[in-house]
Coordinates of C-alpha atoms and ligand atoms in Angstrom, one line a residue:
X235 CA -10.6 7.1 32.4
X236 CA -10.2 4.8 35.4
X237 CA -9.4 1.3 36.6
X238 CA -11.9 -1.2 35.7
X239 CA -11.0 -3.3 39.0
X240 CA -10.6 -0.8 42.0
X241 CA -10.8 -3.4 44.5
X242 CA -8.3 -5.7 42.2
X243 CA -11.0 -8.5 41.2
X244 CA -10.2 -11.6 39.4
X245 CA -11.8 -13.5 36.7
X246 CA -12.3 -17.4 38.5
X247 CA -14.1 -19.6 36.7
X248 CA -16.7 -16.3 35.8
X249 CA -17.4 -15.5 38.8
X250 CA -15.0 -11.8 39.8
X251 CA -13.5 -12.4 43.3
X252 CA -10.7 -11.1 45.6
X253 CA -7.7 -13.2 44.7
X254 CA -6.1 -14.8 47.8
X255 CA -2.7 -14.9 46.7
X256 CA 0.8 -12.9 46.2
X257 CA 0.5 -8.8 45.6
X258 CA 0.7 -7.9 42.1
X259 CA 1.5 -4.2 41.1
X260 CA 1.0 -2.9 37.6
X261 CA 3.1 0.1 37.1
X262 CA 2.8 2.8 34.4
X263 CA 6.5 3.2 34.3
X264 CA 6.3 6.2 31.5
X265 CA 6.0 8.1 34.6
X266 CA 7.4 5.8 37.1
X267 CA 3.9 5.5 39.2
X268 CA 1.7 2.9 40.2
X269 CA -1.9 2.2 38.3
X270 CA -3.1 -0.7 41.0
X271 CA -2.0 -3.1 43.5
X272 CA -3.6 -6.3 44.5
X273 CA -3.7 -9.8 45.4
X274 CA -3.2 -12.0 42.2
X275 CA -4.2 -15.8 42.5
X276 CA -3.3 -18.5 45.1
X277 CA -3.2 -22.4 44.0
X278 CA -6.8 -22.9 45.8
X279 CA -8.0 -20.0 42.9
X280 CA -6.9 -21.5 40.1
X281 CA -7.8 -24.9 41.2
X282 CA -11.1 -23.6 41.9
X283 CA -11.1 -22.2 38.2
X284 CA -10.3 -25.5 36.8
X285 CA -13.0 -27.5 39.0
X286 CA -15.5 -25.0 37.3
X287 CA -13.8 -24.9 34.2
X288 CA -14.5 -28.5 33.6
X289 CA -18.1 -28.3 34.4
X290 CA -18.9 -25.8 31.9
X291 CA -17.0 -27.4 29.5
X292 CA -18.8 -30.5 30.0
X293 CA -22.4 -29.0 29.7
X294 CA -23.9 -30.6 27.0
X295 CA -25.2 -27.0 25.9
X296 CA -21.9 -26.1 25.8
X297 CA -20.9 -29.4 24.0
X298 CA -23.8 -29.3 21.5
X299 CA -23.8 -25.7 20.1
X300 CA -24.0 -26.0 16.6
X301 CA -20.8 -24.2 14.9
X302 CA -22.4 -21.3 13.7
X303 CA -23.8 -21.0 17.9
X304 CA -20.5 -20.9 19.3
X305 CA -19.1 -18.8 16.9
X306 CA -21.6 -16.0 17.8
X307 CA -20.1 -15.0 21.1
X308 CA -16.8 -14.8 19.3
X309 CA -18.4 -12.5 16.8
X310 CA -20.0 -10.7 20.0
X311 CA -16.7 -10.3 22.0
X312 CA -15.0 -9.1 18.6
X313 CA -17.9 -6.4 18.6
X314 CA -17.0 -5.4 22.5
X315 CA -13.1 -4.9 21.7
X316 CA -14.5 -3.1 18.9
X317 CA -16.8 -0.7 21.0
X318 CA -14.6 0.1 23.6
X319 CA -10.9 0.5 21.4
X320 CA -10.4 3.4 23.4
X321 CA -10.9 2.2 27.2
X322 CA -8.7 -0.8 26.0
X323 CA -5.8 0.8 24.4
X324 CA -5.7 3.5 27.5
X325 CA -5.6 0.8 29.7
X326 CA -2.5 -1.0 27.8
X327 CA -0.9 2.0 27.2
X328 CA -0.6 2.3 31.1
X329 CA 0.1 -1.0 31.7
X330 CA 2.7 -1.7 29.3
X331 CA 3.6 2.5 28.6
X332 CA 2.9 1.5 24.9
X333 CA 2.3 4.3 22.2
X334 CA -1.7 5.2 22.2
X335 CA -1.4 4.3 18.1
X336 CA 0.6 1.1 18.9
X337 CA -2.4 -0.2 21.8
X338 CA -4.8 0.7 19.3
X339 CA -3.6 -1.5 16.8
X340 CA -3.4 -4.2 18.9
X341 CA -6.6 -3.9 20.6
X342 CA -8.1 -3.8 16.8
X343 CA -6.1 -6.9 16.0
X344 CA -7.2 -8.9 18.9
X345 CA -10.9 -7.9 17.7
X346 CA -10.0 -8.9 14.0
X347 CA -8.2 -12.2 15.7
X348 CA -11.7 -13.3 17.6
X349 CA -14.0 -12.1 14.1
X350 CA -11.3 -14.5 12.2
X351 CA -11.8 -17.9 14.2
X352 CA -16.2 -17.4 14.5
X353 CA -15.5 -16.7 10.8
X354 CA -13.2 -20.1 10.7
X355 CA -15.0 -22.8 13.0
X356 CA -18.1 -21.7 10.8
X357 CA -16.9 -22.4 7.4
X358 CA -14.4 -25.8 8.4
X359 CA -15.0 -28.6 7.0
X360 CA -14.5 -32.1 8.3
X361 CA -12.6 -34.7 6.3
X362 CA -14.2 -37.5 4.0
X363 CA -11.2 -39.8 3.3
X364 CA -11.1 -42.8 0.6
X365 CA -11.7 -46.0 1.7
X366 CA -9.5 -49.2 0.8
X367 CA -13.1 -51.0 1.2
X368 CA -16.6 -51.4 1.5
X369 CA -16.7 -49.0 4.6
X370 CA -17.2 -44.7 4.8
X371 CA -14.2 -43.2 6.8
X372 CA -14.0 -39.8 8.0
X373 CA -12.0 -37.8 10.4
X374 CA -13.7 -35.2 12.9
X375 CA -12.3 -33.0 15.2
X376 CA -13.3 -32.8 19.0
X377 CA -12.2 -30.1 21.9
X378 CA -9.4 -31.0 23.8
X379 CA -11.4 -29.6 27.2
X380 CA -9.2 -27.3 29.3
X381 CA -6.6 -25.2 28.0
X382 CA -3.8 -23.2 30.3
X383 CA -2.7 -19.9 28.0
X384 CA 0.3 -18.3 29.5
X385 CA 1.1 -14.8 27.9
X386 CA 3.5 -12.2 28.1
X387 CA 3.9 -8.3 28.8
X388 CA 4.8 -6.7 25.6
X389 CA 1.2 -7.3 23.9
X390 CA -1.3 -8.7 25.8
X391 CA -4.6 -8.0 24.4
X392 CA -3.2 -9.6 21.4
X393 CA -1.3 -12.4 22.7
X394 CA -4.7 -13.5 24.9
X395 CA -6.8 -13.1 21.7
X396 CA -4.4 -15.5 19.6
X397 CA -4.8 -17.5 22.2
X398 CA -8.1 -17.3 23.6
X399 CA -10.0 -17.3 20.2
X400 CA -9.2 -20.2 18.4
X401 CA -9.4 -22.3 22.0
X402 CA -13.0 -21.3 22.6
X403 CA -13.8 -21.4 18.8
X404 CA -12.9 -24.7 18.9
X405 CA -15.0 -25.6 21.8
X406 CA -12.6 -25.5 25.0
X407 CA -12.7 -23.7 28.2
X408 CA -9.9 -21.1 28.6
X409 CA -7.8 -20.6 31.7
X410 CA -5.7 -17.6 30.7
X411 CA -2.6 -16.3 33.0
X412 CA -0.8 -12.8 31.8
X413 CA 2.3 -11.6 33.0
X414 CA 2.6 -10.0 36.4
X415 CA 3.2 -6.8 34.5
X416 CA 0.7 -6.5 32.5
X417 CA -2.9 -8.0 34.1
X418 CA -5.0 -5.2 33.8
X419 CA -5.8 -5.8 30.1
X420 CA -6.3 -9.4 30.4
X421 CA -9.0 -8.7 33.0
X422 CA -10.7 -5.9 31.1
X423 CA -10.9 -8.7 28.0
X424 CA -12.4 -11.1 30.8
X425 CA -15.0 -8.0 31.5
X426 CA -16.0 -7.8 27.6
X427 CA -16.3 -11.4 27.4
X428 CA -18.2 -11.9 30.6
X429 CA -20.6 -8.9 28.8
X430 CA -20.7 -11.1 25.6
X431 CA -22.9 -13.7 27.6
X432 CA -19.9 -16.9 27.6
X433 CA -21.3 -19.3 29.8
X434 CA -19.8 -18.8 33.6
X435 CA -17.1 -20.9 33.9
X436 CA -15.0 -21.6 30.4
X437 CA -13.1 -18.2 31.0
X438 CA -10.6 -17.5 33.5
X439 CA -8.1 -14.9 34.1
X440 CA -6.1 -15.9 36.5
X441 CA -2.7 -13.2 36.9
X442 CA -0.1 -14.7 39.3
X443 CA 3.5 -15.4 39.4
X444 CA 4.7 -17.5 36.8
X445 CA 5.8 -20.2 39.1
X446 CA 3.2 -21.4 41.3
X447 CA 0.1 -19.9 38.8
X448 CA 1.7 -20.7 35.8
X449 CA 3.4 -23.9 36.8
X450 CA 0.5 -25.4 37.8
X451 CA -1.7 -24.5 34.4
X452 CA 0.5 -26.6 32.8
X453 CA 1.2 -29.8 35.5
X454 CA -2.3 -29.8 36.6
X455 CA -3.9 -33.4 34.8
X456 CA -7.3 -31.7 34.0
X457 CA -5.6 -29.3 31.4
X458 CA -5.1 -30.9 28.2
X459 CA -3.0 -28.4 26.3
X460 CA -1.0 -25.1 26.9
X461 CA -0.1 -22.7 24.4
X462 CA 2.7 -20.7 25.9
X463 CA 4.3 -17.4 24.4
X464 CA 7.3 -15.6 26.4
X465 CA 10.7 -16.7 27.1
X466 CA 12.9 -19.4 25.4
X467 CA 14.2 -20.3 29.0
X468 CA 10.6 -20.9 30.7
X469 CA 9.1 -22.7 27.5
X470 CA 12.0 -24.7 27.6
X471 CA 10.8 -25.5 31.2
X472 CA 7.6 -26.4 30.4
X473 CA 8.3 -28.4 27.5
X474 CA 9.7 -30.7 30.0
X475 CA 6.7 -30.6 31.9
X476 CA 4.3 -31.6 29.2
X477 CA 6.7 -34.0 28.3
X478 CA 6.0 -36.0 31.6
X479 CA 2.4 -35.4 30.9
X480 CA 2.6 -36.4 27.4
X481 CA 0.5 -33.0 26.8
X482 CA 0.9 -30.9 23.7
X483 CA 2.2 -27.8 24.2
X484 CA 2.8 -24.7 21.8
X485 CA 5.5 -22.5 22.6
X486 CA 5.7 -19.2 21.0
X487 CA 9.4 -18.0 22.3
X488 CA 12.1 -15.2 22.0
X489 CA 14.2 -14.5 18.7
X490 CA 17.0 -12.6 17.4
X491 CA 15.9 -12.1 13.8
X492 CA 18.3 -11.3 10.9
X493 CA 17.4 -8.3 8.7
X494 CA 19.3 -8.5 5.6
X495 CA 20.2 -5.3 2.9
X496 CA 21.9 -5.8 -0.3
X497 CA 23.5 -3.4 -2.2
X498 CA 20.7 -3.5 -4.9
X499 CA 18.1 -2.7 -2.6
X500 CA 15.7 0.6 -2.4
X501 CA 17.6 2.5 0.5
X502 CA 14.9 4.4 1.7
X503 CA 12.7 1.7 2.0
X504 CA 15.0 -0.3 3.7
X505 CA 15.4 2.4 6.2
X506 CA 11.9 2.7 7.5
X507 CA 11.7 -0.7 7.8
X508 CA 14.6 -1.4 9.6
X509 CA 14.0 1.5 11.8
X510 CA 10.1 0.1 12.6
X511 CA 11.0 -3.6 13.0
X512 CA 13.6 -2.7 15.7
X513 CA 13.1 0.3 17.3
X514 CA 9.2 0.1 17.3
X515 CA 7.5 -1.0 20.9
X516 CA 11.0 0.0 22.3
X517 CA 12.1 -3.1 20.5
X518 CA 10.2 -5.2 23.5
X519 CA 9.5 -7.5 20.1
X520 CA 9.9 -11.4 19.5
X521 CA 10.3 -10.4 15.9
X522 CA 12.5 -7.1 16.3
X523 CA 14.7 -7.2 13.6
X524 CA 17.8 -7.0 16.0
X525 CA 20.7 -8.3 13.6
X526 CA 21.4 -6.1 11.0
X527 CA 23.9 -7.5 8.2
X528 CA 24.4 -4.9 5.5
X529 CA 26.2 -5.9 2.1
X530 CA 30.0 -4.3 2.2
X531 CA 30.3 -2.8 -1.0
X532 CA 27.2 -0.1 0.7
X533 CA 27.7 -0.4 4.4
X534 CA 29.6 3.0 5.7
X535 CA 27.2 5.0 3.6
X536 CA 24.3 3.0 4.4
X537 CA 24.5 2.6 8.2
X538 CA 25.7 6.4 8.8
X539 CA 22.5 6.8 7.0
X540 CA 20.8 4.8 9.5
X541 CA 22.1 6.2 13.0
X542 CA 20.8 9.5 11.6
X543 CA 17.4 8.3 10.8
X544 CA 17.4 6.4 14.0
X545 CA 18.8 9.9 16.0
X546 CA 15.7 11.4 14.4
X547 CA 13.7 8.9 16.3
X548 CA 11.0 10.7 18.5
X549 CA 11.4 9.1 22.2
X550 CA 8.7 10.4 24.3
X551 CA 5.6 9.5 26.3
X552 CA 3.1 7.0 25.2
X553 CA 0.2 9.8 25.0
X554 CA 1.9 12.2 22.9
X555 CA 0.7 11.4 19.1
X556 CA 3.9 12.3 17.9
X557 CA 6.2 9.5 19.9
X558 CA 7.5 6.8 17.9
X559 CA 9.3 4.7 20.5
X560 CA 8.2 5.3 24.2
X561 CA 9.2 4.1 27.7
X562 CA 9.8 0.1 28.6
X563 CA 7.8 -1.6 30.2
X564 CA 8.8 -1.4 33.4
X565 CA 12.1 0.0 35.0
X566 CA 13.7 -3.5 36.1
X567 CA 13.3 -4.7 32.1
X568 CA 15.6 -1.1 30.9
X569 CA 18.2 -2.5 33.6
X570 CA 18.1 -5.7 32.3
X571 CA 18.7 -4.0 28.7
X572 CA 21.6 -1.9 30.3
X573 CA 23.4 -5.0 31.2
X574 CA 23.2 -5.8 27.9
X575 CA 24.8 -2.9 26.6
X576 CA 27.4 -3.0 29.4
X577 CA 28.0 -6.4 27.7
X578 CA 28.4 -5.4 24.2
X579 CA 31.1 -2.3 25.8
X580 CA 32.6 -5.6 27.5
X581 CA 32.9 -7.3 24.4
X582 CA 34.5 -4.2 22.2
X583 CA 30.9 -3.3 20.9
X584 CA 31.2 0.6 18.6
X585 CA 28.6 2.6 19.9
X586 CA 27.5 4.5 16.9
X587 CA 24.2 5.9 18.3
X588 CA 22.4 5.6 21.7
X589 CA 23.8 3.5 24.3
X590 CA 22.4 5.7 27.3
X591 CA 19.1 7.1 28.7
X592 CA 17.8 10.2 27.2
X593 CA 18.2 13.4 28.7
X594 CA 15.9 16.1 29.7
X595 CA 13.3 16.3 33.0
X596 CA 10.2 14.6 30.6
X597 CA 12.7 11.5 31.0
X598 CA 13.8 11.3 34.3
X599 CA 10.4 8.9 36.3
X600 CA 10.4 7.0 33.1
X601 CA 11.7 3.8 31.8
X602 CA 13.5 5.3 28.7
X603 CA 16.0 4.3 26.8
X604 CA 17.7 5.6 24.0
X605 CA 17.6 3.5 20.4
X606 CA 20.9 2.4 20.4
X607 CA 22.8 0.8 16.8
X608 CA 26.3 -1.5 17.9
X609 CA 28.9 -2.2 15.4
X610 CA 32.4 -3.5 16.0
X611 CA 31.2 -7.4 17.0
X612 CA 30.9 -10.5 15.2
X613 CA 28.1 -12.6 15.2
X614 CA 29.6 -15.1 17.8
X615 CA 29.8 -12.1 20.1
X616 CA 27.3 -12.3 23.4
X617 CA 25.5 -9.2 21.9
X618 CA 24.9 -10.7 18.7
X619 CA 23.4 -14.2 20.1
X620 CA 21.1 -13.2 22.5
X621 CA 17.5 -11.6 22.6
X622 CA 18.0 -8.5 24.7
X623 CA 14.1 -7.1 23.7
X624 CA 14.8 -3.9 24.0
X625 CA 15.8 -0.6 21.2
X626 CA 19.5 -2.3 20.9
X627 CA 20.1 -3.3 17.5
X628 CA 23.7 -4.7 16.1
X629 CA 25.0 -4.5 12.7
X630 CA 27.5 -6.3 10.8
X631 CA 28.9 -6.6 6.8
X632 CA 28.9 -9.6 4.6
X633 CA 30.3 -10.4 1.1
X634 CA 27.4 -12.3 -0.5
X635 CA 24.8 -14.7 -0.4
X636 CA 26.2 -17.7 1.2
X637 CA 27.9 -15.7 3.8
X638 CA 25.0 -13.9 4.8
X639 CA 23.0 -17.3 4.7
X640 CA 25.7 -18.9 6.7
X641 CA 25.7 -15.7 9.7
X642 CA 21.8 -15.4 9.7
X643 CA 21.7 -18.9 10.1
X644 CA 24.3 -19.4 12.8
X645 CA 22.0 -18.3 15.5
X646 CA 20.0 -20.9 18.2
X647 CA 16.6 -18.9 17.3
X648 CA 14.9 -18.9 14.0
X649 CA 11.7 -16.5 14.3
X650 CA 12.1 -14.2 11.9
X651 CA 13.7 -12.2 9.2
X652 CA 13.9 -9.2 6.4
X653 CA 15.4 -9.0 3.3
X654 CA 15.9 -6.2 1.2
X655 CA 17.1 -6.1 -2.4
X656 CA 15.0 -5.5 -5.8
X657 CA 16.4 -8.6 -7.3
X658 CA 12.8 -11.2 -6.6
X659 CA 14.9 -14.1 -7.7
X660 CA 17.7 -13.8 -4.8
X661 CA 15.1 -12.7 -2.1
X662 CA 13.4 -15.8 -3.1
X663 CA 16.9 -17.5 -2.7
X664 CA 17.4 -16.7 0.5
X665 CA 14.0 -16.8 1.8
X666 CA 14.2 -20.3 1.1
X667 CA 17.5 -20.9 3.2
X668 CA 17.5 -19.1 6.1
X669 CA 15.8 -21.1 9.0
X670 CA 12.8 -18.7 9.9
X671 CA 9.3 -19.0 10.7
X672 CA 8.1 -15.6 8.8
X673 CA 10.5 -13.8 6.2
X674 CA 9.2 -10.4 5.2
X675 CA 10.8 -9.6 1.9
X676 CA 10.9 -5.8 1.4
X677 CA 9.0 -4.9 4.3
X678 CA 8.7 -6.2 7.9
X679 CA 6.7 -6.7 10.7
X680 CA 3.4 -7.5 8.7
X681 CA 0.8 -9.5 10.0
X682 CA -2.5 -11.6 8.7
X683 CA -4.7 -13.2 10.9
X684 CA -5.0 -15.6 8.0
X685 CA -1.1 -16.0 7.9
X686 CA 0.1 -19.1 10.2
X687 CA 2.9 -17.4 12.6
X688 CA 5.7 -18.9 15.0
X689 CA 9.2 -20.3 15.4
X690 CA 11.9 -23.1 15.1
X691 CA 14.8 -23.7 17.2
X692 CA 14.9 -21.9 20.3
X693 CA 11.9 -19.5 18.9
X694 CA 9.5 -22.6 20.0
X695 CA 7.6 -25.1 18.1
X696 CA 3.9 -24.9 16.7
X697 CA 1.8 -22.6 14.5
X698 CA -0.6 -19.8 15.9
X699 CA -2.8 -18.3 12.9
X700 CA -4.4 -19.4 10.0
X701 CA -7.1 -21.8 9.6
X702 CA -4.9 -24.8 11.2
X703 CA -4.8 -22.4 14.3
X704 CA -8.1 -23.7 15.3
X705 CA -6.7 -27.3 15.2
X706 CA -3.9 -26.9 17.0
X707 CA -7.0 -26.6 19.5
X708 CA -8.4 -29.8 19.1
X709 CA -8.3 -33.7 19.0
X710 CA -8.9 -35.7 15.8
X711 CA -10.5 -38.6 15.2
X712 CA -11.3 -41.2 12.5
X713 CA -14.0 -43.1 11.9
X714 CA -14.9 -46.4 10.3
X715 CA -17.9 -47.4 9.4
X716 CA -18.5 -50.9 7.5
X717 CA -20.6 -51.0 4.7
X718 CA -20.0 -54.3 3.2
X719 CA -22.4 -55.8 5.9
X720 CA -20.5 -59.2 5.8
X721 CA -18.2 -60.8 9.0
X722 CA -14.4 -60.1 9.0
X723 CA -13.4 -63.1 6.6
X724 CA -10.8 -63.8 9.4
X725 CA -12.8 -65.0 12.3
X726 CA -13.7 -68.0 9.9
X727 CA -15.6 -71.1 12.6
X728 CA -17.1 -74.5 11.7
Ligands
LIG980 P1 8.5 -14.9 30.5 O1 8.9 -16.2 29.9 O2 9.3 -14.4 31.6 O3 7.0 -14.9 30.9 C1 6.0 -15.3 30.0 C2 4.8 -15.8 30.8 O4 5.2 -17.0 31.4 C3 4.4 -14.9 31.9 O5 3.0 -14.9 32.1 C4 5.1 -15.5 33.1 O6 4.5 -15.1 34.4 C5 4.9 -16.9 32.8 N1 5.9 -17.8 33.5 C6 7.2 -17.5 34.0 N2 7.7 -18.6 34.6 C7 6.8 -19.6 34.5 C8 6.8 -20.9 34.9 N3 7.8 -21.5 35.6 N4 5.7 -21.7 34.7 C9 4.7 -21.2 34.0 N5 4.6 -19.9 33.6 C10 5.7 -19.1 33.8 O7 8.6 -13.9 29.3 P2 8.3 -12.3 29.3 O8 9.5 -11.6 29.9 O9 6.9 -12.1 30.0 O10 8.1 -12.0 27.8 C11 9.1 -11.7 27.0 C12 9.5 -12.9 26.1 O11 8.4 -13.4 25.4 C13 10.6 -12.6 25.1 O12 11.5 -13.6 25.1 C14 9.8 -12.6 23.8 O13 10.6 -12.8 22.7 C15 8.8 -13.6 24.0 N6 7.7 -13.4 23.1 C16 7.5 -14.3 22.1 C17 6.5 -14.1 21.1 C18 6.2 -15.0 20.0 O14 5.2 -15.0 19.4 N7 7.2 -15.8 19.6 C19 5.6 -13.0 21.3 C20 5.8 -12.2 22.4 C21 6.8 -12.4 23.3

């Protein structure tokens, strides 16, 4: 297979053009080489994006397609993901040296994600409220008109469809920047949704650095939301920055999830799922399940059992059917894990497995890194706070309930979290306590389209998902209408 975009083409505003500003380079860091290098977009290409964005968003044909209309090209872009799963998921296996099976999945989901909101703009109903009076009142739902989405590197095609899909359903045009390391998916969706017939104009994909291209997505005045996943520090940012515009803003941010085992739990299930929710995409995860507190009364036997499952890990490259966790995503994100692990041997850290590169020649142009399981810390330790995204995974003993509420809880994120035990009653307990935004209760890492999905605290604020996802894309309004045909008794004259 080859490069969709020799020449390093953007999407502006439908039209594909040379971008005029910094050089982007994605790299297939599995084997330490380059894919494509080119010029991503300058200020006078995205505000040449927006300028057309708003036109085509204003087009009455646009603005008057019935429901079931605009939902067709969401149905017809599902059915190109669909027809070209295996161009996609080569392409984001070399940009983001993902596992084949794992960018499969993902291009699937985005597919399933873009089916799911046609499906839920045509079947939404509006709102008939009661009236305290001779009038009808209802509540309807309008686009908001531009929307900036700002995605990450460690699943694109997915991240743009959550994004993407419910923003168009709902009647918006879409101005999409990915992460510098990862663009060449987000251009090949732009391709399949160009081929889907979406009038020119309402999607952009614009890649760029975060600062200028990003930035001004979300300051520009013509864009009237931005839903934002990556880092807490840089939604943090750009909360401030819809603040001052008084723009709504979902932020889907980082996480250092607690998984939870109890003594009663089935240990082999717990195993696999522990080793997936971490170790799986390398850990490059918002929802890796990176603190591990195991019940005392099991823990030596239990965790030994763990660092030789997690030993038996395959590490290899992304093509090879049999690899289970594969290279990062790019050789300066495994040095900014190794300076995490040099932190957790600062702060006293055990290293009971991993904690290095793996050896051996298929390694040594890659951006491998060994799965890696720290003991020896306590939850206040640097290790233990922070979201390192990467196959590093810490593990502590509790006592009981209320301690293991207490340490899960004593964390600034709150995205996620497992529990395992065969006691329904306490799962329920604890689901129920600790401050998360998805709990998977004898499994993890699950996903619905139809399930809502996001964070608290430092993991962000708003929902993705669901049949409110497409909301969360629009404005409301209500609606009066009098009935009683008689003048307001107050404006009473001689
Ligand atoms: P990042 O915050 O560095 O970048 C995310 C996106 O924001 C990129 O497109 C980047 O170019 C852009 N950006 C950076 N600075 C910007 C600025 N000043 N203005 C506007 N845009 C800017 O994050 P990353 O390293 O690409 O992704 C990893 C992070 O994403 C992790 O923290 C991970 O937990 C998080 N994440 C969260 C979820 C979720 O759903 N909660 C999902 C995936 C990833």
């Amino acid at each position: 297979m080859s490069f969709p975009f020799p020449d390093g083409r953007l999407f502006v505003g439908g039209e594909w053009q040379a971008g005029s500003g910094a050089e982007i380079t994605s790299t297939f860091a599995a084997e330490g080489t380059e894919n494509m290098r080119f010029a991503g977009a300058s200020k006078a290409d995205v505000l040449s994006a927006i300028d057309r964005a708003k036109t085509a968003q204003a087009d009455p044909a646009w603005q008057r397609l019935k429901p079931h209309e605009r939902a067709m090209y969401l149905y017809r872009i599902a059915d190109g993901i669909t027809a070209n799963i295996e161009r996609i998921s080569w392409l984001q296996s070399r940009d983001t040296s993902k596992t084949r099976n794992e960018a499969r999945a993902l291009a699937g989901s985005a597919a399933a994600t873009f089916r799911y909101f046609g499906a839920v703009l045509e079947t939404s109903d509006e709102l008939l409220t009661a009236p305290r009076g001779d009038y009808l009142t209802y509540s309807v739902h309008d686009p908001i008109g531009l929307v900036g989405a700002i995605t990450p590197w460690n699943s694109p095609i997915a991240s743009d469809a959550q994004k993407a899909a419910p923003a168009l359903a709902a009647g918006n045009a879409v101005l999409l920047k990915p992460a510098s390391w990862s663009p060449i998916i987000s251009l090949e969706l732009a391709r399949i949704v160009e081929e889907a017939g979406l009038p020119k104009g309402l999607y952009s994909v614009l890649p760029g650095s975060g600062r200028e291209v990003g930035n001004l997505l979300v300051e520009h005045p013509d864009i009237g939301k931005v839903s934002f996943t990556g880092g807490t520090s840089t939604g943090r940012h750009l909360a401030h920055v819809a603040a001052e515009k008084l723009m709504p803003i979902s932020l889907e941010l980082g996480g250092k999830s607690p998984t939870i085992v109890f003594e009663d739990c089935d240990e082999d299930l717990a195993i696999a799922g522990i080793l997936f929710g971490i170790f799986s995409s390398s850990g490059q995860s918002c929802i890796a399940g990176s603190r591990l507190f195991v019940q005392r009364s099991i823990y030596d036997r239990f965790v030994s059992r763990l660092v030789k499952a997690t030993e038996a890990l395959k590490v290899g490259h992304p093509f090879d059917a049999e690899t289970q966790v594969s290279s990062m995503v790019h050789a300066d994100h495994r040095a900014s894990v190794e300076a995490y692990v040099q932190t957790a041997r600062d702060e006293g850290g055990e290293f009971l497995t991993g904690g290095r590169r793996p050896e051996g020649a298929e390694y040594d142009n890659g951006a491998y890194y060994q799965p890696t399981i720290i003991a020896g810390l306590t939850n206040q330790a640097q290790t233990c706070r922070e979201e390192i995204f990467g196959p590093v995974l810490v593990v502590m003993p509790f006592d009981d309930e209320d301690d293991v509420i207490s340490m899960s809880n004593d964390n600034d994120y709150g995205l996620a979290c497992g529990i395992w035990s065969r006691d329904h009653a306490k799962c329920w307990r604890l689901a129920r306590a600790i401050r998360a935004g998805t709990v998977w209760i004898n499994t993890y890492k699950q996903f619905s389209i139809s399930t809502p999905f996001g964070g608290d605290g430092a993991s962000g604020m708003g929902r993705e998902k669901g049949r409110a996802g497409l909301r969360a894309y629009q404005r409301q309004k209500s609606i009066y209408e009098d009935h009683s045909g008689q003048p307001h008794p107050w404006a009473r004259w001689p």
